[in-house]
Structure formats: C-alpha cells, structure tokens
Short mmCIF file of C-alpha atoms in Angstrom, two decimals:
data_model
loop_
_atom_site.label_atom_id
_atom_site.label_comp_id
_atom_site.label_asym_id
_atom_site.label_seq_id
_atom_site.Cartn_x
_atom_site.Cartn_y
_atom_site.Cartn_z
CA UNK U 1 -7.56 -3.67 -38.39
CA UNK U 2 -8.69 -7.09 -40.73
CA UNK U 3 -12.08 -7.87 -40.37
CA UNK U 4 -11.44 -11.71 -39.88
CA UNK U 5 -9.61 -11.08 -36.21
CA UNK U 6 -13.23 -9.18 -34.83
CA UNK U 7 -14.85 -11.77 -33.03
CA UNK U 8 -18.56 -11.45 -34.94
CA UNK U 9 -16.96 -12.53 -38.47
CA UNK U 10 -18.93 -14.55 -40.26
CA UNK U 11 -22.50 -13.14 -38.28
CA UNK U 12 -24.34 -11.51 -40.92
CA UNK U 13 -27.22 -9.20 -39.71
CA UNK U 14 -29.84 -7.56 -42.01
CA UNK U 15 -31.10 -3.56 -40.65
CA UNK U 16 -34.52 -2.49 -41.98
CA UNK U 17 -33.22 0.62 -39.88
CA UNK U 18 -33.55 4.31 -39.61
CA UNK U 19 -32.45 7.62 -37.67
CA UNK U 20 -29.92 6.39 -34.57
CA UNK U 21 -31.79 2.79 -32.47
CA UNK U 22 -31.79 0.21 -35.13
CA UNK U 23 -28.71 1.96 -36.77
CA UNK U 24 -26.37 2.61 -33.96
CA UNK U 25 -27.12 -1.18 -32.00
CA UNK U 26 -25.98 -1.88 -35.72
CA UNK U 27 -23.07 -0.19 -36.25
CA UNK U 28 -22.05 -1.90 -33.26
CA UNK U 29 -22.07 -5.84 -34.23
CA UNK U 30 -20.03 -3.80 -37.11
CA UNK U 31 -17.33 -2.76 -35.38
CA UNK U 32 -16.91 -5.93 -33.72
CA UNK U 33 -16.94 -8.49 -37.31
CA UNK U 34 -20.40 -8.56 -38.63
CA UNK U 35 -21.52 -8.04 -42.44
CA UNK U 36 -24.24 -5.32 -41.80
CA UNK U 37 -26.61 -4.99 -44.38
CA UNK U 38 -28.65 -2.08 -44.32
CA UNK U 39 -31.57 -3.39 -46.45
CA UNK U 40 -33.09 1.37 -47.37
CA UNK U 41 -36.06 2.27 -49.27
CA UNK U 42 -35.38 2.66 -53.09
CA UNK U 43 -35.92 6.34 -52.62
CA UNK U 44 -33.97 8.02 -50.34
CA UNK U 45 -33.07 5.20 -48.09
CA UNK U 46 -32.69 5.81 -44.23
CA UNK U 47 -34.16 9.34 -43.71
CA UNK U 48 -31.04 10.62 -41.77
CA UNK U 49 -29.35 11.21 -45.25
CA UNK U 50 -31.55 14.10 -45.62
CA UNK U 51 -29.60 15.65 -42.21
CA UNK U 52 -27.02 18.12 -42.67
CA UNK U 53 -24.20 18.98 -42.46
CA UNK U 54 -23.47 17.53 -45.43
CA UNK U 55 -19.66 17.04 -47.21
CA UNK U 56 -20.78 16.75 -51.04
CA UNK U 57 -23.69 15.29 -51.36
CA UNK U 58 -23.10 12.99 -48.17
CA UNK U 59 -24.75 13.40 -45.04
CA UNK U 60 -22.14 13.76 -42.26
CA UNK U 61 -24.03 12.10 -38.87
CA UNK U 62 -24.78 9.53 -41.51
CA UNK U 63 -21.14 7.81 -42.52
CA UNK U 64 -20.45 8.42 -38.86
CA UNK U 65 -23.08 5.99 -38.64
CA UNK U 66 -23.94 3.26 -40.65
CA UNK U 67 -19.46 3.06 -40.74
CA UNK U 68 -18.78 -0.18 -41.54
CA UNK U 69 -21.72 -1.57 -43.05
CA UNK U 70 -23.34 -2.33 -46.85
CA UNK U 71 -26.26 -0.60 -48.84
CA UNK U 72 -28.49 -2.60 -50.27
CA UNK U 73 -31.23 -0.50 -51.54
CA UNK U 74 -35.15 -2.41 -52.07
CA UNK U 75 -38.50 -0.92 -51.94
CA UNK U 76 -39.98 -4.09 -49.38
CA UNK U 77 -43.52 -2.50 -50.74
CA UNK U 78 -42.68 -4.27 -53.56
CA UNK U 79 -43.47 -8.04 -54.12
CA UNK U 80 -40.62 -8.71 -56.32
CA UNK U 81 -38.36 -6.73 -53.82
CA UNK U 82 -39.40 -8.02 -50.57
CA UNK U 83 -38.01 -11.98 -51.99
CA UNK U 84 -35.37 -11.48 -52.91
CA UNK U 85 -35.40 -9.81 -49.21
CA UNK U 86 -36.23 -13.11 -48.18
CA UNK U 87 -33.25 -14.84 -50.05
CA UNK U 88 -31.70 -12.42 -47.12
CA UNK U 89 -33.14 -13.65 -44.72
CA UNK U 90 -32.46 -16.99 -45.57
CA UNK U 91 -29.01 -16.91 -45.16
CA UNK U 92 -29.03 -14.06 -42.17
CA UNK U 93 -27.85 -15.15 -38.83
CA UNK U 94 -29.68 -11.94 -37.20
CA UNK U 95 -32.63 -9.40 -38.39
CA UNK U 96 -32.33 -5.30 -36.35
CA UNK U 97 -35.54 -3.45 -37.24
CA UNK U 98 -37.12 -0.37 -35.24
CA UNK U 99 -40.05 0.33 -37.89
CA UNK U 100 -43.38 1.36 -35.66
CA UNK U 101 -44.31 -2.48 -33.81
CA UNK U 102 -46.89 -4.66 -36.34
CA UNK U 103 -45.46 -2.77 -39.45
CA UNK U 104 -42.45 -5.73 -40.13
CA UNK U 105 -46.11 -7.87 -39.57
CA UNK U 106 -48.06 -5.83 -42.68
CA UNK U 107 -45.01 -6.75 -45.14
CA UNK U 108 -45.05 -10.05 -44.56
CA UNK U 109 -41.75 -9.90 -42.07
CA UNK U 110 -43.49 -10.20 -38.54
CA UNK U 111 -40.66 -12.94 -36.85
CA UNK U 112 -43.37 -15.77 -36.58
CA UNK U 113 -43.54 -15.36 -40.75
CA UNK U 114 -39.70 -15.35 -40.64
CA UNK U 115 -38.93 -17.71 -38.33
CA UNK U 116 -40.64 -20.24 -40.28
CA UNK U 117 -38.18 -19.75 -42.73
CA UNK U 118 -35.14 -19.25 -40.21
CA UNK U 119 -35.54 -21.05 -37.50
CA UNK U 120 -32.14 -20.29 -36.59
CA UNK U 121 -32.19 -16.48 -37.33
CA UNK U 122 -32.66 -13.73 -34.27
CA UNK U 123 -34.81 -11.05 -35.06
CA UNK U 124 -33.92 -7.86 -33.01
CA UNK U 125 -36.94 -5.14 -32.09
CA UNK U 126 -36.47 -1.35 -30.71
CA UNK U 127 -39.34 0.58 -30.56
CA UNK U 128 -40.70 3.50 -28.50
CA UNK U 129 -42.96 1.56 -25.74
CA UNK U 130 -42.57 -1.89 -26.54
CA UNK U 131 -44.10 -5.00 -29.41
CA UNK U 132 -46.96 -4.63 -26.51
CA UNK U 133 -49.17 -2.99 -23.97
CA UNK U 134 -51.21 0.16 -24.16
CA UNK U 135 -48.32 2.82 -25.48
CA UNK U 136 -46.91 0.58 -28.00
CA UNK U 137 -48.04 1.79 -30.45
CA UNK U 138 -48.26 5.31 -30.13
CA UNK U 139 -45.16 6.82 -32.05
CA UNK U 140 -42.07 6.56 -29.34
CA UNK U 141 -38.89 9.09 -30.25
CA UNK U 142 -36.02 10.00 -27.80
CA UNK U 143 -37.57 13.14 -26.26
CA UNK U 144 -40.64 11.81 -25.33
CA UNK U 145 -38.50 8.32 -23.63
CA UNK U 146 -36.78 10.75 -22.13
CA UNK U 147 -39.75 12.40 -20.98
CA UNK U 148 -42.27 9.53 -19.95
CA UNK U 149 -39.14 7.80 -18.46
CA UNK U 150 -38.06 9.98 -15.92
CA UNK U 151 -35.10 11.22 -16.89
CA UNK U 152 -36.50 15.01 -17.79
CA UNK U 153 -37.81 15.67 -13.91
CA UNK U 154 -34.09 15.00 -12.84
CA UNK U 155 -31.79 16.79 -15.54
CA UNK U 156 -31.40 20.44 -15.16
CA UNK U 157 -31.57 23.19 -12.02
CA UNK U 158 -34.60 23.68 -9.78
CA UNK U 159 -37.03 25.95 -10.47
CA UNK U 160 -36.03 25.95 -14.26
CA UNK U 161 -37.85 24.86 -17.58
CA UNK U 162 -37.66 20.75 -18.36
CA UNK U 163 -34.67 19.83 -19.84
CA UNK U 164 -33.31 16.83 -21.73
CA UNK U 165 -30.43 15.23 -21.66
CA UNK U 166 -27.85 16.84 -24.33
CA UNK U 167 -26.97 13.60 -26.69
CA UNK U 168 -30.52 11.04 -27.38
CA UNK U 169 -29.79 9.23 -24.54
CA UNK U 170 -32.72 6.40 -24.94
CA UNK U 171 -31.98 5.54 -28.15
CA UNK U 172 -28.57 5.58 -27.95
CA UNK U 173 -28.76 2.85 -24.88
CA UNK U 174 -31.29 1.46 -26.49
CA UNK U 175 -29.17 0.78 -29.72
CA UNK U 176 -26.80 -0.80 -26.80
CA UNK U 177 -29.48 -3.40 -25.02
CA UNK U 178 -30.05 -4.29 -28.27
CA UNK U 179 -27.30 -5.10 -29.03
CA UNK U 180 -26.83 -7.02 -26.34
CA UNK U 181 -29.83 -8.38 -26.51
CA UNK U 182 -28.72 -9.51 -29.90
CA UNK U 183 -25.57 -11.66 -29.12
CA UNK U 184 -26.51 -13.23 -26.22
CA UNK U 185 -28.93 -14.71 -28.76
CA UNK U 186 -26.04 -15.73 -30.33
CA UNK U 187 -24.87 -17.36 -27.56
CA UNK U 188 -27.67 -19.12 -27.04
CA UNK U 189 -28.38 -20.16 -30.19
CA UNK U 190 -24.58 -21.48 -30.30
CA UNK U 191 -26.75 -24.35 -27.53
CA UNK U 192 -29.85 -24.79 -29.00
CA UNK U 193 -29.81 -24.04 -32.73
CA UNK U 194 -32.77 -22.21 -32.56
CA UNK U 195 -33.48 -17.94 -32.78
CA UNK U 196 -35.39 -15.87 -31.32
CA UNK U 197 -37.61 -12.64 -30.72
CA UNK U 198 -36.10 -9.34 -29.11
CA UNK U 199 -38.03 -6.86 -27.79
CA UNK U 200 -36.09 -4.07 -26.55
CA UNK U 201 -37.41 -0.34 -26.10
CA UNK U 202 -36.88 3.50 -25.50
CA UNK U 203 -38.80 3.50 -23.02
CA UNK U 204 -37.25 0.74 -20.40
CA UNK U 205 -33.62 1.46 -21.61
CA UNK U 206 -34.63 5.57 -19.96
CA UNK U 207 -36.11 3.92 -17.21
CA UNK U 208 -33.06 1.25 -16.96
CA UNK U 209 -30.87 4.23 -15.54
CA UNK U 210 -32.98 4.92 -12.78
CA UNK U 211 -30.28 3.45 -10.47
CA UNK U 212 -30.45 5.88 -7.75
CA UNK U 213 -34.22 7.46 -7.82
CA UNK U 214 -35.42 3.67 -7.75
CA UNK U 215 -33.14 3.09 -4.66
CA UNK U 216 -34.00 6.05 -2.95
CA UNK U 217 -37.97 6.01 -4.18
CA UNK U 218 -38.68 2.14 -2.81
CA UNK U 219 -36.59 2.45 0.28
CA UNK U 220 -37.95 5.36 1.29
CA UNK U 221 -40.83 6.72 -0.95
CA UNK U 222 -39.31 10.83 -1.50
CA UNK U 223 -39.55 10.88 -5.16
CA UNK U 224 -36.50 12.49 -6.50
CA UNK U 225 -36.20 16.30 -9.20
CA UNK U 226 -33.82 18.03 -10.89
CA UNK U 227 -30.40 18.91 -8.48
CA UNK U 228 -28.08 21.14 -11.66
CA UNK U 229 -24.49 18.95 -11.62
CA UNK U 230 -24.97 17.49 -8.17
CA UNK U 231 -25.37 13.68 -7.09
CA UNK U 232 -28.79 12.46 -5.62
CA UNK U 233 -26.66 10.56 -2.98
CA UNK U 234 -23.89 12.15 -2.32
CA UNK U 235 -21.47 14.82 -1.43
CA UNK U 236 -19.21 16.85 -2.10
CA UNK U 237 -20.23 14.95 -6.07
CA UNK U 238 -20.58 18.09 -8.61
CA UNK U 239 -19.29 21.40 -10.34
CA UNK U 240 -18.24 23.77 -8.18
CA UNK U 241 -17.63 27.97 -9.36
CA UNK U 242 -13.93 28.73 -10.10
CA UNK U 243 -12.50 32.07 -11.32
CA UNK U 244 -13.15 31.00 -15.24
CA UNK U 245 -15.94 28.46 -15.41
CA UNK U 246 -16.35 25.53 -13.36
CA UNK U 247 -14.79 22.26 -12.28
CA UNK U 248 -16.09 18.60 -11.46
CA UNK U 249 -15.36 16.80 -7.66
CA UNK U 250 -16.23 13.78 -6.77
CA UNK U 251 -14.77 13.91 -2.92
CA UNK U 252 -16.71 10.94 -1.26
CA UNK U 253 -14.96 8.64 0.41
CA UNK U 254 -12.86 9.70 3.73
CA UNK U 255 -9.61 9.44 1.38
CA UNK U 256 -10.77 11.71 -1.21
CA UNK U 257 -12.70 14.16 1.37
CA UNK U 258 -9.55 14.32 4.04
CA UNK U 259 -7.43 15.17 0.50
CA UNK U 260 -10.10 17.36 -1.20
CA UNK U 261 -9.68 19.59 1.84
CA UNK U 262 -6.39 19.55 2.59
CA UNK U 263 -5.47 20.10 -1.30
CA UNK U 264 -7.53 23.16 -1.56
CA UNK U 265 -6.75 24.99 2.04
CA UNK U 266 -10.12 23.74 3.72
CA UNK U 267 -8.82 21.96 6.50
CA UNK U 268 -10.77 23.44 9.18
CA UNK U 269 -14.16 21.72 7.15
CA UNK U 270 -12.32 18.35 8.08
CA UNK U 271 -13.18 18.50 12.09
CA UNK U 272 -16.95 21.03 11.79
CA UNK U 273 -19.32 18.39 13.21
CA UNK U 274 -21.84 19.52 9.43
CA UNK U 275 -19.67 17.70 8.34
CA UNK U 276 -18.56 13.94 9.09
CA UNK U 277 -19.60 11.31 6.46
CA UNK U 278 -20.55 11.85 2.94
CA UNK U 279 -24.74 11.49 4.14
CA UNK U 280 -23.94 14.36 6.21
CA UNK U 281 -22.17 16.34 3.82
CA UNK U 282 -24.99 15.81 1.15
CA UNK U 283 -27.63 17.14 4.16
CA UNK U 284 -26.05 20.22 4.34
CA UNK U 285 -24.43 20.56 1.07
CA UNK U 286 -25.47 24.03 0.23
CA UNK U 287 -23.97 25.56 3.39
CA UNK U 288 -20.82 23.04 2.17
CA UNK U 289 -20.84 23.56 -1.22
CA UNK U 290 -21.23 27.81 -0.06
CA UNK U 291 -17.94 27.16 1.63
CA UNK U 292 -15.72 25.84 -1.05
CA UNK U 293 -17.03 27.88 -4.21
CA UNK U 294 -15.21 30.34 -1.62
CA UNK U 295 -11.88 29.22 -2.04
CA UNK U 296 -12.52 27.42 -5.83
CA UNK U 297 -13.63 30.16 -6.92
CA UNK U 298 -10.34 32.89 -6.48
CA UNK U 299 -8.51 29.85 -8.39
CA UNK U 300 -8.29 29.10 -11.86
CA UNK U 301 -9.75 25.95 -13.43
CA UNK U 302 -6.95 24.73 -14.75
CA UNK U 303 -4.74 25.44 -10.89
CA UNK U 304 -7.87 23.31 -9.10
CA UNK U 305 -6.78 20.48 -11.26
CA UNK U 306 -3.77 20.67 -10.96
CA UNK U 307 -3.98 20.44 -7.27
CA UNK U 308 -6.55 17.71 -6.81
CA UNK U 309 -4.53 15.90 -9.40
CA UNK U 310 -1.59 15.73 -7.34
CA UNK U 311 -3.44 14.75 -4.33
CA UNK U 312 -6.09 12.06 -5.80
CA UNK U 313 -9.30 13.67 -5.45
CA UNK U 314 -11.03 13.01 -8.66
CA UNK U 315 -11.38 16.27 -11.08
CA UNK U 316 -11.86 17.53 -14.36
CA UNK U 317 -12.58 20.25 -16.10
CA UNK U 318 -15.84 20.42 -18.46
CA UNK U 319 -14.45 20.07 -21.76
CA UNK U 320 -16.28 21.32 -24.90
CA UNK U 321 -16.75 19.05 -27.99
CA UNK U 322 -14.54 20.79 -30.03
CA UNK U 323 -11.56 20.34 -26.55
CA UNK U 324 -12.82 17.17 -26.82
CA UNK U 325 -12.44 15.64 -30.78
CA UNK U 326 -9.16 17.28 -30.19
CA UNK U 327 -7.95 15.83 -26.57
CA UNK U 328 -4.57 14.44 -25.92
CA UNK U 329 -5.58 11.99 -24.23
CA UNK U 330 -7.50 10.67 -26.87
CA UNK U 331 -5.20 11.61 -29.13
CA UNK U 332 -2.11 8.64 -27.37
CA UNK U 333 -5.36 5.93 -27.09
CA UNK U 334 -6.23 6.25 -31.19
CA UNK U 335 -9.86 7.03 -30.20
CA UNK U 336 -10.67 8.77 -33.52
CA UNK U 337 -10.03 7.15 -36.61
CA UNK U 338 -10.63 7.77 -40.70
CA UNK U 339 -13.10 6.28 -42.32
CA UNK U 340 -12.47 6.06 -46.48
CA UNK U 341 -15.65 6.94 -48.44
CA UNK U 342 -15.81 6.96 -52.51
CA UNK U 343 -17.06 9.74 -52.76
CA UNK U 344 -16.30 12.48 -50.36
CA UNK U 345 -12.84 11.47 -49.16
CA UNK U 346 -11.58 10.87 -45.60
CA UNK U 347 -14.20 10.39 -42.39
CA UNK U 348 -13.42 11.03 -39.27
CA UNK U 349 -15.02 8.33 -36.51
CA UNK U 350 -15.75 8.71 -33.57
CA UNK U 351 -13.71 4.92 -32.02
CA UNK U 352 -15.60 2.51 -30.62
CA UNK U 353 -15.36 1.88 -26.66
CA UNK U 354 -14.84 -1.59 -26.75
CA UNK U 355 -11.07 -2.78 -26.96
CA UNK U 356 -10.47 -6.12 -26.76
CA UNK U 357 -7.11 -6.96 -26.76
CA UNK U 358 -7.15 -10.72 -28.87
CA UNK U 359 -10.01 -9.35 -31.48
CA UNK U 360 -10.31 -6.17 -31.92
CA UNK U 361 -13.03 -3.80 -33.53
CA UNK U 362 -13.07 -3.06 -37.06
CA UNK U 363 -12.22 -0.07 -39.04
CA UNK U 364 -13.15 0.77 -42.08
CA UNK U 365 -15.48 2.05 -44.26
CA UNK U 366 -17.25 4.56 -43.88
CA UNK U 367 -21.29 4.59 -44.40
CA UNK U 368 -22.51 3.17 -47.82
CA UNK U 369 -23.66 5.23 -50.93
CA UNK U 370 -27.70 4.76 -51.11
CA UNK U 371 -27.66 1.00 -53.06
CA UNK U 372 -24.47 0.82 -52.51
CA UNK U 373 -24.02 -2.24 -52.65
CA UNK U 374 -27.16 -4.14 -53.97
CA UNK U 375 -25.87 -5.39 -56.56
CA UNK U 376 -23.26 -7.71 -54.89
CA UNK U 377 -25.36 -8.44 -52.65
CA UNK U 378 -28.33 -10.34 -54.11
CA UNK U 379 -26.34 -11.74 -56.34
CA UNK U 380 -24.71 -13.44 -53.35
CA UNK U 381 -27.78 -14.02 -52.23
CA UNK U 382 -29.43 -16.10 -55.96
CA UNK U 383 -30.37 -13.74 -57.63
CA UNK U 384 -29.59 -13.30 -61.11
CA UNK U 385 -28.36 -10.43 -62.93
CA UNK U 386 -31.91 -9.99 -65.24
CA UNK U 387 -34.26 -10.18 -61.97
CA UNK U 388 -31.84 -7.73 -60.51
CA UNK U 389 -32.11 -5.33 -63.41
CA UNK U 390 -36.33 -5.79 -62.76
CA UNK U 391 -35.69 -4.57 -59.26
CA UNK U 392 -34.09 -1.64 -60.49
CA UNK U 393 -36.00 -1.04 -64.65
CA UNK U 394 -39.57 -0.88 -61.92
CA UNK U 395 -38.14 1.45 -58.94
CA UNK U 396 -38.10 -1.87 -55.93
CA UNK U 397 -34.24 -1.50 -55.96
CA UNK U 398 -31.46 0.96 -56.24
CA UNK U 399 -28.38 0.55 -56.83
CA UNK U 400 -25.34 2.62 -56.14
CA UNK U 401 -27.58 5.39 -55.69
CA UNK U 402 -28.89 5.46 -59.36
#
C-alpha cells in the first residue's frame, strides 16, 4: 500500500497522547494516510512503552497501537523543547491530546494559545469526563467511565458481581469518536478555512452506547440490568448451551423464527400461544430458552451452527482469541498484516476495518522506537542542527531512543 493513495495523505497530525484514547484515534488517522507525529516525553515516552509483553526491548502493545507514526521525544516542560514544538504546530493541521484537562494550558499549549499561532489548527482533546463540568478535574480511566456510564450495570449475569466489558471499550470508542470528529472538522475547514476545538470524553462515549436502555427508560422509566448474553428487547437472541459449550443464536424475525424451529425440530413452538412474536417470546424468555436447550444441549456447537447456517438463521460459535487470530475468513480477507520494525522484525497487526475501494488504508511500519524521528522532524520544521544537538545534550529531547 503506498502512502500517496491514502485519503488523508498531506494531513499532518501532532499527538500528545498516552495509553489508549488519543493514540487509538491517531492510529486511525495514520492508517488513513495522515503523517502522525507522536510527541512523547524525552524520558520513557508513552507509558505503554513499559507495558508487556515485550519483543526484545519493545512493548508488544505499543508497536501495534502506534503503527504508521513517527516519534519525536521532547520534554515539553523545557522552554527550548516547547519552542521546538511550536514550530511543529505552525505547520500542523491537527493536534490530538489526552492529558488531564488544564495540563496543556499550564504548559502554554492550550487551544487558545495555539489558535493564535495557527488559526487553521484542529485541536482535539480526549479526557475522562470532558473539559468542563463538576467531574472534569477528576482522573478518569476506562473502568471508571464504564462504571459511571452505566455499562457495568448491564454487563454480566444477574446476581453476579459487577463486570466490565472485556476490552477498554470507553477508551477505544472515545478514540473512534475523536478520529471521526477530526475528519469532520477538517471537512469544515475546507469550507471556512478555520480550525476548531473538539472535546470528547470517555464518559459520554460510554453513555452513547445506551441505545436500547434509553429507549426503555425514556419510554417507561424502567432501568435495565444485566442479562448475560441475552438481548434487552428481543428473543431468542443470546447464547444457548450445546453439548460442548455454547452457541449464539438470533431468531427474532418471523422468517428466522420459523427457520430456526424447523432446523432444530422445534416446530411445536410455532403454534405455542406464548411465542407468537418476538415481544411475546421476550416476556416468556426463561421458559423458551429452557425448551430450546433441551434440544441444543444434546448437539455439538458445530452441528448446531451447520444446521442453522443451512437454514439461513443468524448464529455463530463463541471463539476465543486464539481462534480469532487464526480465523480462515479473516485470512481470506487479508485482515492481519505484518509491519516492519527496525529492531524486532515483522510485527503482526490487527487490520483496519475501514475498506476503501479507491483510497485504501496504509500498511507501513510498526510503532517507532522512542525519538526515532526527532532529528528529521525538527529539521523539517526549521530547527537547526546545533539547536537539535543542544536539546538532546540538555535532556530536553531524545533521538533514536538515546
């Protein structure tokens, strides 16, 4: 994949990010062709660099979530390093950051200050709770956002301890919203010529998922709770027991319900007065699932999936990640790919779900060594070799991890 074909080619993005939300957002932009310059602290860099497992001395998570980026290592508390950073800002299109609200302002790098320097700059902030409001100053990690957003109240099984979603969903979707907002702001800048400020929080990102719960609460006042794998509003739509595990089913439309019952020899359910439609089946879900499992528990997952696939009924086995990462369908679609890294060799990557027919996403390099691009980026921004040497000698910058 060549960089010139990607849709955001020519867009320069500065990232001051740590851990997940901002780096995940800029990974999307980098995949789409943006030149993402990851500005990290000169000592240690992004804390994810210290997160295992490790490939040699490099963090395995880091080299995946920071692919297709360049690394510049600067201590932004140093006046000299800040001046060098401001040269990058003058030429940038986007800045993405996820420091605690107010931290960028205390460095003299808040939106208002940078807008004076570069009125075309799109400035995007991710935070736990947003840039204002009574919670804004509090630390906010993914699990806190999952807790306060209601997600943990509906995750897991009834009468079980609280459970979070298995991946850092608030972090990740905050990053996706951030990337979407940046592309929208760039489109607006095409019309107006001016940048703008973007404020996205993990909290609101988590609340935005409550589509079914909001439909119920704002209509009836009912507060949802955990349902295991079952759907909030339809049945049967959940995992059911097989002889060797579980299989997920979704037989909620009239056509799929009829095909489901026919495929598993449950045709008596089609005339049962308790189950004429999906809403009625929801009201009688406990009895319905018990009846379905009298059949499915005597058959293997593979047999059930085969029968339901033949009947055109939505279903799937529950895969672990060992199976996912070796999945034949994903292999045919070339989802996984290997990114080059200068010290650890090829690094297997999760593919981008965005498949653009004419301007495909980039597949270039794994996450860079700390400061790998400090010198080349600062030279391109107008810094002189002596200035860069001074920054490195003073500890205000790092080049090539040294």
